Short mmCIF file of C-alpha atoms in Angstrom, two decimals:
data_model
loop_
_atom_site.label_atom_id
_atom_site.label_comp_id
_atom_site.label_asym_id
_atom_site.label_seq_id
_atom_site.Cartn_x
_atom_site.Cartn_y
_atom_site.Cartn_z
CA UNK A 1 0.65 19.38 35.01
CA UNK A 2 -2.53 17.77 36.56
CA UNK A 3 -1.93 15.21 39.25
CA UNK A 4 -3.93 12.70 37.49
CA UNK A 5 -1.72 12.93 34.34
CA UNK A 6 1.61 13.09 36.18
CA UNK A 7 2.74 9.59 35.12
CA UNK A 8 1.89 10.59 31.41
CA UNK A 9 4.67 11.22 28.86
CA UNK A 10 4.09 13.49 25.71
CA UNK A 11 5.87 12.10 22.69
CA UNK A 12 6.02 14.30 19.67
CA UNK A 13 5.62 12.12 16.57
CA UNK A 14 5.82 13.09 12.96
CA UNK A 15 2.66 13.14 10.93
CA UNK A 16 2.60 10.42 8.19
CA UNK A 17 -0.11 10.79 5.51
CA UNK A 18 -1.63 7.60 4.07
CA UNK A 19 -0.46 6.87 0.45
CA UNK A 20 -3.54 4.66 -0.23
CA UNK A 21 -7.17 3.97 0.91
CA UNK A 22 -6.11 0.96 2.99
CA UNK A 23 -2.85 1.97 4.77
CA UNK A 24 -4.11 4.10 7.52
CA UNK A 25 -2.79 1.67 10.09
CA UNK A 26 0.46 1.47 8.44
CA UNK A 27 0.70 5.32 8.62
CA UNK A 28 0.18 5.06 12.41
CA UNK A 29 3.01 2.39 12.67
CA UNK A 30 5.29 4.74 10.52
CA UNK A 31 4.70 7.64 12.99
CA UNK A 32 6.02 5.60 15.95
CA UNK A 33 9.13 4.19 14.23
CA UNK A 34 12.52 5.89 14.18
CA UNK A 35 13.49 7.65 11.04
CA UNK A 36 15.70 4.72 9.62
CA UNK A 37 12.91 2.19 10.26
CA UNK A 38 10.41 4.56 8.83
CA UNK A 39 12.39 4.90 5.69
CA UNK A 40 12.94 1.23 5.47
CA UNK A 41 9.29 0.18 5.87
CA UNK A 42 8.10 2.85 3.31
CA UNK A 43 10.64 1.59 0.80
CA UNK A 44 10.04 -2.04 1.30
CA UNK A 45 6.30 -1.98 2.00
CA UNK A 46 5.37 -4.25 -0.78
CA UNK A 47 7.89 -7.07 0.07
CA UNK A 48 7.14 -6.70 3.92
CA UNK A 49 3.45 -6.75 3.38
CA UNK A 50 3.97 -9.99 1.25
CA UNK A 51 6.10 -11.58 3.89
CA UNK A 52 3.55 -10.66 6.60
CA UNK A 53 0.74 -11.90 4.54
CA UNK A 54 -1.59 -8.80 4.65
CA UNK A 55 -1.12 -7.31 1.05
CA UNK A 56 -3.62 -4.38 0.99
CA UNK A 57 -5.80 -5.67 3.83
CA UNK A 58 -4.35 -4.66 7.19
CA UNK A 59 -5.97 -5.59 10.62
CA UNK A 60 -4.86 -4.47 13.92
CA UNK A 61 -3.10 -7.85 14.65
CA UNK A 62 -0.98 -7.02 11.41
CA UNK A 63 0.06 -3.76 12.92
CA UNK A 64 1.05 -5.52 16.00
CA UNK A 65 3.29 -7.77 14.19
CA UNK A 66 4.72 -4.95 12.24
CA UNK A 67 5.55 -3.10 15.56
CA UNK A 68 7.18 -6.41 16.78
CA UNK A 69 9.15 -6.64 13.45
CA UNK A 70 10.67 -3.16 14.21
CA UNK A 71 11.11 -3.96 17.98
CA UNK A 72 8.66 -1.68 19.33
CA UNK A 73 7.45 -2.90 22.76
CA UNK A 74 3.80 -2.79 23.15
CA UNK A 75 0.64 -4.57 24.46
CA UNK A 76 -2.11 -5.00 21.91
CA UNK A 77 -5.51 -4.92 23.72
CA UNK A 78 -8.70 -6.08 21.90
CA UNK A 79 -12.15 -7.09 22.84
CA UNK A 80 -12.11 -9.83 20.11
CA UNK A 81 -9.44 -12.45 19.60
CA UNK A 82 -9.71 -12.94 15.69
CA UNK A 83 -12.00 -11.42 13.30
CA UNK A 84 -15.11 -9.85 14.89
CA UNK A 85 -18.15 -11.49 13.47
CA UNK A 86 -20.06 -8.28 12.96
CA UNK A 87 -17.45 -7.07 10.46
CA UNK A 88 -19.12 -9.23 7.75
CA UNK A 89 -21.66 -6.50 7.63
CA UNK A 90 -19.20 -3.60 7.15
CA UNK A 91 -18.81 -2.38 3.59
CA UNK A 92 -15.00 -1.75 4.07
CA UNK A 93 -14.44 -5.52 4.85
CA UNK A 94 -16.77 -7.17 2.35
CA UNK A 95 -14.17 -7.64 -0.44
CA UNK A 96 -11.41 -9.14 1.71
CA UNK A 97 -13.14 -10.67 4.72
CA UNK A 98 -13.45 -14.06 3.55
CA UNK A 99 -9.81 -14.38 2.51
CA UNK A 100 -8.55 -12.54 5.66
CA UNK A 101 -10.40 -14.60 8.35
CA UNK A 102 -8.01 -17.61 8.41
CA UNK A 103 -4.95 -15.42 8.13
CA UNK A 104 -6.08 -13.06 10.93
CA UNK A 105 -7.12 -15.82 13.27
CA UNK A 106 -3.70 -17.68 12.83
CA UNK A 107 -1.89 -14.63 13.74
CA UNK A 108 -3.87 -14.35 16.96
CA UNK A 109 -3.22 -17.98 17.75
CA UNK A 110 0.47 -17.67 17.00
CA UNK A 111 1.02 -14.45 18.69
CA UNK A 112 2.78 -15.76 21.79
CA UNK A 113 5.34 -17.70 20.01
CA UNK A 114 6.03 -14.64 17.90
CA UNK A 115 6.47 -12.44 20.86
CA UNK A 116 3.50 -10.39 19.97
CA UNK A 117 1.68 -9.58 23.30
CA UNK A 118 -2.07 -9.58 22.82
CA UNK A 119 -4.50 -9.26 25.77
CA UNK A 120 -8.20 -9.65 25.35
CA UNK A 121 -9.73 -6.75 27.29
CA UNK A 122 -11.23 -3.28 26.43
CA UNK A 123 -8.25 -0.76 26.37
CA UNK A 124 -10.16 1.75 28.49
CA UNK A 125 -9.41 -0.28 31.65
CA UNK A 126 -5.68 0.29 31.06
CA UNK A 127 -6.14 3.99 30.86
CA UNK A 128 -8.06 4.42 34.15
#
């Protein structure tokens, strides 16, 4: 193994395909969950997405909350606390952005009290 990567750990994860056009992040979360939690999330996605408030519009902060719900320790690094203003120009976000802004911003504001660890910084700094 290369000396620069000696502190790296390879984790074999199952591949989980998206079921819908909007659930790529949920598929990623499913890949890091244990089998029992993966099964539970898949079978209760509608109820959980309702409780978490994201429905069919998931943002990275929603995924951080999902990971926390299933007790996956992590640090969410982002360059923008809240909704990035340039997303209003992205076709993918146009239908849901206006209704998501308040919810997403509130999740960022309440992250600490919900034990969701968020740090404003580009992730690349953590990999160097």
